[in-house]
Amino acid sequence: MRYLLMLCGGESVGEPALDTDITAPCLAWGEEMTRRGLRVDGMGLHPPESATTVRVRDGEALLTDGPFAETKEQIGGINVIECASREQAIEAAESHPWAAIGTIEVREMR
């Protein structure tokens, strides 16, 4: 089963948290998960301010700069993993360096 790991954090997602550069540990985690045959794909995202939200209402496209949801927490990156069980997916999320500075939402993919 495939799972989506959504890496969530505060308004400074994409910035080093608590003066810690998280990039190298995240890359190492990705390499380890790939080596173990669990990681299918993944990437970090640009800050929410760079987003464009698209909605179509009554046949008219409505574009908004920035994220759709105005929340303090935003998605900073994603990983797609393939695991034998939900428990294995949760274990993979627990081992991700991002879990120490933000939150990781684990969702089963259809």
GROMACS .gro file of N, CA, C and O in nm:
model
  440
    1MET      N    1   0.084  -0.117   0.000
    1MET     CA    2   0.000   0.000   0.000
    1MET      C    3   0.090   0.124   0.000
    1MET      O    4   0.192   0.127   0.066
    2ARG      N    5   0.046   0.223  -0.076
    2ARG     CA    6   0.121   0.349  -0.080
    2ARG      C    7   0.063   0.448   0.020
    2ARG      O    8  -0.058   0.455   0.039
    3TYR      N    9   0.153   0.524   0.080
    3TYR     CA   10   0.117   0.625   0.177
    3TYR      C   11   0.182   0.757   0.139
    3TYR      O   12   0.294   0.759   0.088
    4LEU      N   13   0.111   0.865   0.167
    4LEU     CA   14   0.164   0.999   0.147
    4LEU      C   15   0.203   1.053   0.283
    4LEU      O   16   0.122   1.052   0.376
    5LEU      N   17   0.327   1.096   0.295
    5LEU     CA   18   0.373   1.164   0.416
    5LEU      C   19   0.376   1.312   0.384
    5LEU      O   20   0.451   1.356   0.296
    6MET      N   21   0.292   1.390   0.452
    6MET     CA   22   0.290   1.534   0.431
    6MET      C   23   0.365   1.599   0.547
    6MET      O   24   0.325   1.585   0.664
    7LEU      N   25   0.473   1.668   0.513
    7LEU     CA   26   0.556   1.732   0.613
    7LEU      C   27   0.501   1.872   0.640
    7LEU      O   28   0.501   1.957   0.551
    8CYS      N   29   0.449   1.893   0.759
    8CYS     CA   30   0.383   2.019   0.794
    8CYS      C   31   0.464   2.092   0.899
    8CYS      O   32   0.530   2.032   0.983
    9GLY      N   33   0.456   2.224   0.893
    9GLY     CA   34   0.526   2.305   0.991
    9GLY      C   35   0.466   2.443   0.998
    9GLY      O   36   0.366   2.473   0.932
   10GLY      N   37   0.529   2.529   1.076
   10GLY     CA   38   0.481   2.664   1.097
   10GLY      C   39   0.498   2.751   0.974
   10GLY      O   40   0.534   2.704   0.866
   11GLU      N   41   0.473   2.880   0.992
   11GLU     CA   42   0.477   2.975   0.880
   11GLU      C   43   0.614   2.981   0.815
   11GLU      O   44   0.628   3.024   0.702
   12SER      N   45   0.717   2.936   0.884
   12SER     CA   46   0.851   2.943   0.828
   12SER      C   47   0.892   2.811   0.762
   12SER      O   48   1.009   2.779   0.754
   13VAL      N   49   0.793   2.734   0.715
   13VAL     CA   50   0.825   2.607   0.647
   13VAL      C   51   0.922   2.634   0.534
   13VAL      O   52   0.909   2.730   0.460
   14GLY      N   53   1.020   2.549   0.523
   14GLY     CA   54   1.121   2.567   0.420
   14GLY      C   55   1.241   2.644   0.471
   14GLY      O   56   1.347   2.643   0.411
   15GLU      N   57   1.225   2.709   0.585
   15GLU     CA   58   1.336   2.779   0.649
   15GLU      C   59   1.395   2.686   0.754
   15GLU      O   60   1.325   2.603   0.810
   16PRO      N   61   1.522   2.701   0.785
   16PRO     CA   62   1.577   2.619   0.893
   16PRO      C   63   1.502   2.644   1.023
   16PRO      O   64   1.477   2.758   1.059
   17ALA      N   65   1.461   2.538   1.088
   17ALA     CA   66   1.387   2.550   1.213
   17ALA      C   67   1.483   2.552   1.331
   17ALA      O   68   1.577   2.474   1.337
   18LEU      N   69   1.458   2.640   1.424
   18LEU     CA   70   1.539   2.651   1.544
   18LEU      C   71   1.688   2.656   1.510
   18LEU      O   72   1.770   2.594   1.575
   19ASP      N   73   1.723   2.731   1.407
   19ASP     CA   74   1.862   2.745   1.362
   19ASP      C   75   1.926   2.611   1.325
   19ASP      O   76   2.045   2.594   1.334
   20THR      N   77   1.844   2.514   1.286
   20THR     CA   78   1.894   2.383   1.246
   20THR      C   79   1.870   2.365   1.098
   20THR      O   80   1.760   2.386   1.050
   21ASP      N   81   1.975   2.324   1.025
   21ASP     CA   82   1.957   2.296   0.882
   21ASP      C   83   1.907   2.153   0.869
   21ASP      O   84   1.980   2.058   0.893
   22ILE      N   85   1.782   2.140   0.831
   22ILE     CA   86   1.716   2.009   0.824
   22ILE      C   87   1.738   1.940   0.690
   22ILE      O   88   1.708   1.822   0.675
   23THR      N   89   1.791   2.012   0.591
   23THR     CA   90   1.803   1.956   0.456
   23THR      C   91   1.887   1.829   0.452
   23THR      O   92   1.841   1.726   0.399
   24ALA      N   93   2.006   1.831   0.507
   24ALA     CA   94   2.094   1.714   0.501
   24ALA      C   95   2.033   1.592   0.569
   24ALA      O   96   2.033   1.482   0.511
   25PRO      N   97   1.978   1.605   0.691
   25PRO     CA   98   1.915   1.487   0.752
   25PRO      C   99   1.795   1.435   0.672
   25PRO      O  100   1.774   1.314   0.665
   26CYS      N  101   1.718   1.525   0.611
   26CYS     CA  102   1.604   1.480   0.530
   26CYS      C  103   1.650   1.405   0.406
   26CYS      O  104   1.591   1.303   0.369
   27LEU      N  105   1.755   1.454   0.343
   27LEU     CA  106   1.810   1.385   0.226
   27LEU      C  107   1.864   1.247   0.265
   27LEU      O  108   1.842   1.149   0.193
   28ALA      N  109   1.930   1.238   0.379
   28ALA     CA  110   1.983   1.110   0.426
   28ALA      C  111   1.868   1.013   0.455
   28ALA      O  112   1.876   0.894   0.423
   29TRP      N  113   1.758   1.064   0.515
   29TRP     CA  114   1.642   0.980   0.540
   29TRP      C  115   1.587   0.927   0.408
   29TRP      O  116   1.555   0.808   0.396
   30GLY      N  117   1.574   1.015   0.309
   30GLY     CA  118   1.524   0.974   0.178
   30GLY      C  119   1.610   0.866   0.114
   30GLY      O  120   1.560   0.769   0.058
   31GLU      N  121   1.742   0.882   0.124
   31GLU     CA  122   1.834   0.782   0.069
   31GLU      C  123   1.818   0.648   0.140
   31GLU      O  124   1.818   0.542   0.076
   32GLU      N  125   1.803   0.652   0.273
   32GLU     CA  126   1.786   0.528   0.350
   32GLU      C  127   1.654   0.459   0.315
   32GLU      O  128   1.649   0.338   0.297
   33MET      N  129   1.546   0.536   0.304
   33MET     CA  130   1.417   0.477   0.269
   33MET      C  131   1.419   0.420   0.127
   33MET      O  132   1.359   0.315   0.100
   34THR      N  133   1.490   0.486   0.036
   34THR     CA  134   1.504   0.435  -0.101
   34THR      C  135   1.585   0.306  -0.100
   34THR      O  136   1.548   0.207  -0.164
   35ARG      N  137   1.693   0.303  -0.023
   35ARG     CA  138   1.777   0.184  -0.012
   35ARG      C  139   1.696   0.065   0.042
   35ARG      O  140   1.710  -0.048  -0.004
   36ARG      N  141   1.605   0.093   0.134
   36ARG     CA  142   1.521  -0.012   0.192
   36ARG      C  143   1.403  -0.049   0.103
   36ARG      O  144   1.328  -0.141   0.133
   37GLY      N  145   1.386   0.021  -0.009
   37GLY     CA  146   1.279  -0.009  -0.103
   37GLY      C  147   1.144   0.046  -0.063
   37GLY      O  148   1.042   0.004  -0.117
   38LEU      N  149   1.141   0.143   0.030
   38LEU     CA  150   1.014   0.198   0.076
   38LEU      C  151   0.976   0.328   0.006
   38LEU      O  152   0.859   0.352  -0.019
   39ARG      N  153   1.073   0.411  -0.024
   39ARG     CA  154   1.044   0.544  -0.080
   39ARG      C  155   1.022   0.535  -0.230
   39ARG      O  156   1.106   0.486  -0.304
   40VAL      N  157   0.907   0.586  -0.275
   40VAL     CA  158   0.874   0.590  -0.416
   40VAL      C  159   0.917   0.724  -0.475
   40VAL      O  160   0.977   0.730  -0.582
   41ASP      N  161   0.887   0.834  -0.404
   41ASP     CA  162   0.921   0.968  -0.451
   41ASP      C  163   0.904   1.066  -0.337
   41ASP      O  164   0.845   1.033  -0.234
   42GLY      N  165   0.953   1.184  -0.354
   42GLY     CA  166   0.936   1.287  -0.254
   42GLY      C  167   1.008   1.414  -0.293
   42GLY      O  168   1.093   1.414  -0.383
   43MET      N  169   0.969   1.523  -0.228
   43MET     CA  170   1.031   1.651  -0.257
   43MET      C  171   0.989   1.754  -0.154
   43MET      O  172   0.885   1.740  -0.090
   44GLY      N  173   1.071   1.858  -0.142
   44GLY     CA  174   1.033   1.974  -0.063
   44GLY      C  175   0.955   2.069  -0.151
   44GLY      O  176   0.958   2.060  -0.274
   45LEU      N  177   0.882   2.160  -0.089
   45LEU     CA  178   0.802   2.256  -0.162
   45LEU      C  179   0.852   2.398  -0.136
   45LEU      O  180   0.908   2.426  -0.030
   46HIS      N  181   0.830   2.486  -0.233
   46HIS     CA  182   0.860   2.627  -0.212
   46HIS      C  183   0.763   2.681  -0.107
   46HIS      O  184   0.659   2.621  -0.082
   47PRO      N  185   0.793   2.795  -0.047
   47PRO     CA  186   0.706   2.852   0.056
   47PRO      C  187   0.564   2.877   0.003
   47PRO      O  188   0.544   2.899  -0.117
   48PRO      N  189   0.465   2.876   0.092
   48PRO     CA  190   0.325   2.895   0.052
   48PRO      C  191   0.301   3.026  -0.024
   48PRO      O  192   0.211   3.034  -0.107
   49GLU      N  193   0.380   3.127   0.004
   49GLU     CA  194   0.363   3.255  -0.063
   49GLU      C  195   0.382   3.245  -0.214
   49GLU      O  196   0.333   3.329  -0.289
   50SER      N  197   0.451   3.140  -0.260
   50SER     CA  198   0.476   3.124  -0.403
   50SER      C  199   0.362   3.049  -0.474
   50SER      O  200   0.365   3.032  -0.595
   51ALA      N  201   0.262   3.007  -0.397
   51ALA     CA  202   0.153   2.927  -0.453
   51ALA      C  203   0.051   3.014  -0.528
   51ALA      O  204   0.039   3.133  -0.504
   52THR      N  205  -0.020   2.951  -0.620
   52THR     CA  206  -0.138   3.009  -0.683
   52THR      C  207  -0.251   2.909  -0.661
   52THR      O  208  -0.236   2.791  -0.692
   53THR      N  209  -0.361   2.958  -0.608
   53THR     CA  210  -0.478   2.874  -0.583
   53THR      C  211  -0.575   2.892  -0.699
   53THR      O  212  -0.605   3.005  -0.738
   54VAL      N  213  -0.622   2.781  -0.755
   54VAL     CA  214  -0.713   2.783  -0.870
   54VAL      C  215  -0.848   2.725  -0.828
   54VAL      O  216  -0.854   2.615  -0.774
   55ARG      N  217  -0.953   2.800  -0.854
   55ARG     CA  218  -1.090   2.753  -0.833
   55ARG      C  219  -1.170   2.790  -0.956
   55ARG      O  220  -1.151   2.897  -1.013
   56VAL      N  221  -1.260   2.702  -0.998
   56VAL     CA  222  -1.349   2.733  -1.110
   56VAL      C  223  -1.492   2.736  -1.056
   56VAL      O  224  -1.540   2.638  -1.000
   57ARG      N  225  -1.557   2.851  -1.073
   57ARG     CA  226  -1.695   2.869  -1.028
   57ARG      C  227  -1.775   2.926  -1.145
   57ARG      O  228  -1.735   3.025  -1.205
   58ASP      N  229  -1.885   2.859  -1.176
   58ASP     CA  230  -1.971   2.901  -1.287
   58ASP      C  231  -1.891   2.917  -1.416
   58ASP      O  232  -1.912   3.010  -1.492
   59GLY      N  233  -1.795   2.826  -1.439
   59GLY     CA  234  -1.716   2.828  -1.561
   59GLY      C  235  -1.605   2.932  -1.564
   59GLY      O  236  -1.533   2.942  -1.662
   60GLU      N  237  -1.589   3.009  -1.457
   60GLU     CA  238  -1.485   3.113  -1.454
   60GLU      C  239  -1.375   3.073  -1.357
   60GLU      O  240  -1.400   3.035  -1.243
   61ALA      N  241  -1.251   3.080  -1.406
   61ALA     CA  242  -1.135   3.048  -1.323
   61ALA      C  243  -1.104   3.166  -1.231
   61ALA      O  244  -1.091   3.280  -1.276
   62LEU      N  245  -1.096   3.137  -1.103
   62LEU     CA  246  -1.062   3.237  -1.002
   62LEU      C  247  -0.924   3.203  -0.948
   62LEU      O  248  -0.905   3.096  -0.892
   63LEU      N  249  -0.828   3.292  -0.967
   63LEU     CA  250  -0.691   3.269  -0.923
   63LEU      C  251  -0.661   3.356  -0.803
   63LEU      O  252  -0.696   3.475  -0.800
   64THR      N  253  -0.595   3.298  -0.704
   64THR     CA  254  -0.555   3.370  -0.585
   64THR      C  255  -0.409   3.343  -0.559
   64THR      O  256  -0.366   3.228  -0.563
   65ASP      N  257  -0.333   3.448  -0.532
   65ASP     CA  258  -0.193   3.430  -0.495
   65ASP      C  259  -0.187   3.376  -0.353
   65ASP      O  260  -0.261   3.420  -0.265
   66GLY      N  261  -0.098   3.281  -0.332
   66GLY     CA  262  -0.080   3.224  -0.198
   66GLY      C  263  -0.164   3.101  -0.177
   66GLY      O  264  -0.240   3.059  -0.264
   67PRO      N  265  -0.153   3.043  -0.057
   67PRO     CA  266  -0.226   2.920  -0.027
   67PRO      C  267  -0.374   2.947  -0.010
   67PRO      O  268  -0.415   3.058   0.025
   68PHE      N  269  -0.455   2.843  -0.033
   68PHE     CA  270  -0.600   2.855  -0.017
   68PHE      C  271  -0.636   2.870   0.130
   68PHE      O  272  -0.713   2.957   0.168
   69ALA      N  273  -0.579   2.784   0.213
   69ALA     CA  274  -0.611   2.787   0.356
   69ALA      C  275  -0.523   2.888   0.427
   69ALA      O  276  -0.401   2.889   0.409
   70GLU      N  277  -0.584   2.972   0.506
   70GLU     CA  278  -0.508   3.067   0.585
   70GLU      C  279  -0.488   3.008   0.724
   70GLU      O  280  -0.569   3.028   0.813
   71THR      N  281  -0.382   2.930   0.736
   71THR     CA  282  -0.350   2.865   0.863
   71THR      C  283  -0.206   2.895   0.898
   71THR      O  284  -0.128   2.940   0.815
   72LYS      N  285  -0.171   2.868   1.020
   72LYS     CA  286  -0.033   2.889   1.063
   72LYS      C  287   0.055   2.773   1.019
   72LYS      O  288   0.174   2.786   1.008
   73GLU      N  289  -0.007   2.656   0.993
   73GLU     CA  290   0.071   2.542   0.951
   73GLU      C  291   0.054   2.519   0.802
   73GLU      O  292  -0.058   2.527   0.750
   74GLN      N  293   0.162   2.493   0.732
   74GLN     CA  294   0.161   2.472   0.588
   74GLN      C  295   0.238   2.345   0.556
   74GLN      O  296   0.319   2.298   0.635
   75ILE      N  297   0.215   2.292   0.436
   75ILE     CA  298   0.288   2.173   0.390
   75ILE      C  299   0.422   2.217   0.334
   75ILE      O  300   0.428   2.301   0.244
   76GLY      N  301   0.529   2.160   0.386
   76GLY     CA  302   0.663   2.196   0.342
   76GLY      C  303   0.725   2.096   0.247
   76GLY      O  304   0.823   2.123   0.180
   77GLY      N  305   0.667   1.976   0.240
   77GLY     CA  306   0.720   1.874   0.151
   77GLY      C  307   0.635   1.749   0.158
   77GLY      O  308   0.545   1.738   0.242
   78ILE      N  309   0.662   1.657   0.067
   78ILE     CA  310   0.587   1.531   0.063
   78ILE      C  311   0.681   1.415   0.034
   78ILE      O  312   0.788   1.434  -0.025
   79ASN      N  313   0.641   1.298   0.077
   79ASN     CA  314   0.708   1.174   0.040
   79ASN      C  315   0.601   1.070   0.014
   79ASN      O  316   0.502   1.063   0.086
   80VAL      N  317   0.621   0.990  -0.089
   80VAL     CA  318   0.534   0.877  -0.117
   80VAL      C  319   0.616   0.752  -0.084
   80VAL      O  320   0.727   0.735  -0.134
   81ILE      N  321   0.560   0.671   0.005
   81ILE     CA  322   0.628   0.548   0.043
   81ILE      C  323   0.535   0.430   0.019
   81ILE      O  324   0.413   0.445   0.016
   82GLU      N  325   0.594   0.314   0.000
   82GLU     CA  326   0.516   0.191  -0.019
   82GLU      C  327   0.553   0.097   0.094
   82GLU      O  328   0.670   0.060   0.109
   83CYS      N  329   0.453   0.061   0.174
   83CYS     CA  330   0.478  -0.019   0.294
   83CYS      C  331   0.382  -0.137   0.300
   83CYS      O  332   0.273  -0.134   0.242
   84ALA      N  333   0.422  -0.237   0.376
   84ALA     CA  334   0.339  -0.356   0.392
   84ALA      C  335   0.222  -0.330   0.486
   84ALA      O  336   0.122  -0.400   0.480
   85SER      N  337   0.235  -0.228   0.572
   85SER     CA  338   0.128  -0.201   0.669
   85SER      C  339   0.130  -0.054   0.709
   85SER      O  340   0.229   0.017   0.688
   86ARG      N  341   0.020  -0.011   0.768
   86ARG     CA  342   0.011   0.126   0.821
   86ARG      C  343   0.117   0.146   0.931
   86ARG      O  344   0.177   0.252   0.942
   87GLU      N  345   0.138   0.043   1.011
   87GLU     CA  346   0.237   0.051   1.118
   87GLU      C  347   0.376   0.079   1.062
   87GLU      O  348   0.452   0.159   1.118
   88GLN      N  349   0.410   0.013   0.951
   88GLN     CA  350   0.540   0.036   0.889
   88GLN      C  351   0.550   0.179   0.836
   88GLN      O  352   0.655   0.243   0.847
   89ALA      N  353   0.441   0.231   0.781
   89ALA     CA  354   0.439   0.370   0.733
   89ALA      C  355   0.458   0.467   0.848
   89ALA      O  356   0.532   0.566   0.837
   90ILE      N  357   0.394   0.440   0.960
   90ILE     CA  358   0.408   0.526   1.077
   90ILE      C  359   0.551   0.520   1.131
   90ILE      O  360   0.608   0.623   1.168
   91GLU      N  361   0.610   0.402   1.133
   91GLU     CA  362   0.749   0.389   1.176
   91GLU      C  363   0.842   0.471   1.086
   91GLU      O  364   0.935   0.536   1.134
   92ALA      N  365   0.816   0.467   0.955
   92ALA     CA  366   0.897   0.547   0.862
   92ALA      C  367   0.882   0.695   0.893
   92ALA      O  368   0.980   0.771   0.893
   93ALA      N  369   0.759   0.738   0.919
   93ALA     CA  370   0.734   0.879   0.952
   93ALA      C  371   0.803   0.918   1.083
   93ALA      O  372   0.861   1.027   1.094
   94GLU      N  373   0.797   0.829   1.181
   94GLU     CA  374   0.863   0.857   1.310
   94GLU      C  375   1.013   0.874   1.294
   94GLU      O  376   1.075   0.950   1.368
   95SER      N  377   1.072   0.805   1.197
   95SER     CA  378   1.218   0.813   1.178
   95SER      C  379   1.259   0.932   1.093
   95SER      O  380   1.379   0.962   1.082
   96HIS      N  381   1.163   1.003   1.034
   96HIS     CA  382   1.195   1.118   0.949
   96HIS      C  383   1.239   1.236   1.036
   96HIS      O  384   1.175   1.267   1.137
   97PRO      N  385   1.351   1.303   1.002
   97PRO     CA  386   1.399   1.415   1.082
   97PRO      C  387   1.296   1.527   1.100
   97PRO      O  388   1.297   1.598   1.200
   98TRP      N  389   1.206   1.543   1.004
   98TRP     CA  390   1.107   1.649   1.012
   98TRP      C  391   1.015   1.631   1.133
   98TRP      O  392   0.965   1.729   1.190
   99ALA      N  393   0.993   1.506   1.176
   99ALA     CA  394   0.905   1.479   1.289
   99ALA      C  395   0.954   1.547   1.417
   99ALA      O  396   0.875   1.575   1.506
  100ALA      N  397   1.084   1.577   1.425
  100ALA     CA  398   1.141   1.640   1.544
  100ALA      C  399   1.118   1.791   1.546
  100ALA      O  400   1.133   1.853   1.652
  101ILE      N  401   1.083   1.851   1.432
  101ILE     CA  402   1.066   1.997   1.428
  101ILE      C  403   0.927   2.040   1.381
  101ILE      O  404   0.890   2.156   1.395
  102GLY      N  405   0.851   1.947   1.324
  102GLY     CA  406   0.718   1.979   1.273
  102GLY      C  407   0.628   1.859   1.294
  102GLY      O  408   0.645   1.785   1.390
  103THR      N  409   0.534   1.840   1.205
  103THR     CA  410   0.446   1.724   1.212
  103THR      C  411   0.444   1.655   1.077
  103THR      O  412   0.469   1.718   0.974
  104ILE      N  413   0.416   1.527   1.078
  104ILE     CA  414   0.403   1.451   0.954
  104ILE      C  415   0.267   1.383   0.955
  104ILE      O  416   0.235   1.306   1.047
  105GLU      N  417   0.188   1.414   0.855
  105GLU     CA  418   0.057   1.350   0.838
  105GLU      C  419   0.074   1.231   0.746
  105GLU      O  420   0.127   1.245   0.635
  106VAL      N  421   0.033   1.114   0.792
  106VAL     CA  422   0.044   0.990   0.715
  106VAL      C  423  -0.094   0.956   0.661
  106VAL      O  424  -0.188   0.938   0.737
  107ARG      N  425  -0.104   0.948   0.526
  107ARG     CA  426  -0.234   0.918   0.466
  107ARG      C  427  -0.219   0.810   0.361
  107ARG      O  428  -0.131   0.815   0.276
  108GLU      N  429  -0.310   0.712   0.367
  108GLU     CA  430  -0.312   0.604   0.269
  108GLU      C  431  -0.359   0.662   0.135
  108GLU      O  432  -0.450   0.745   0.130
  109MET      N  433  -0.295   0.618   0.028
  109MET     CA  434  -0.331   0.665  -0.106
  109MET      C  435  -0.423   0.563  -0.171
  109MET      O  436  -0.410   0.443  -0.150
  110ARG      N  437  -0.512   0.613  -0.257
  110ARG     CA  438  -0.604   0.524  -0.328
  110ARG      C  439  -0.541   0.477  -0.456
  110ARG      O  440  -0.461   0.535  -0.516
   0.00000   0.00000   0.00000
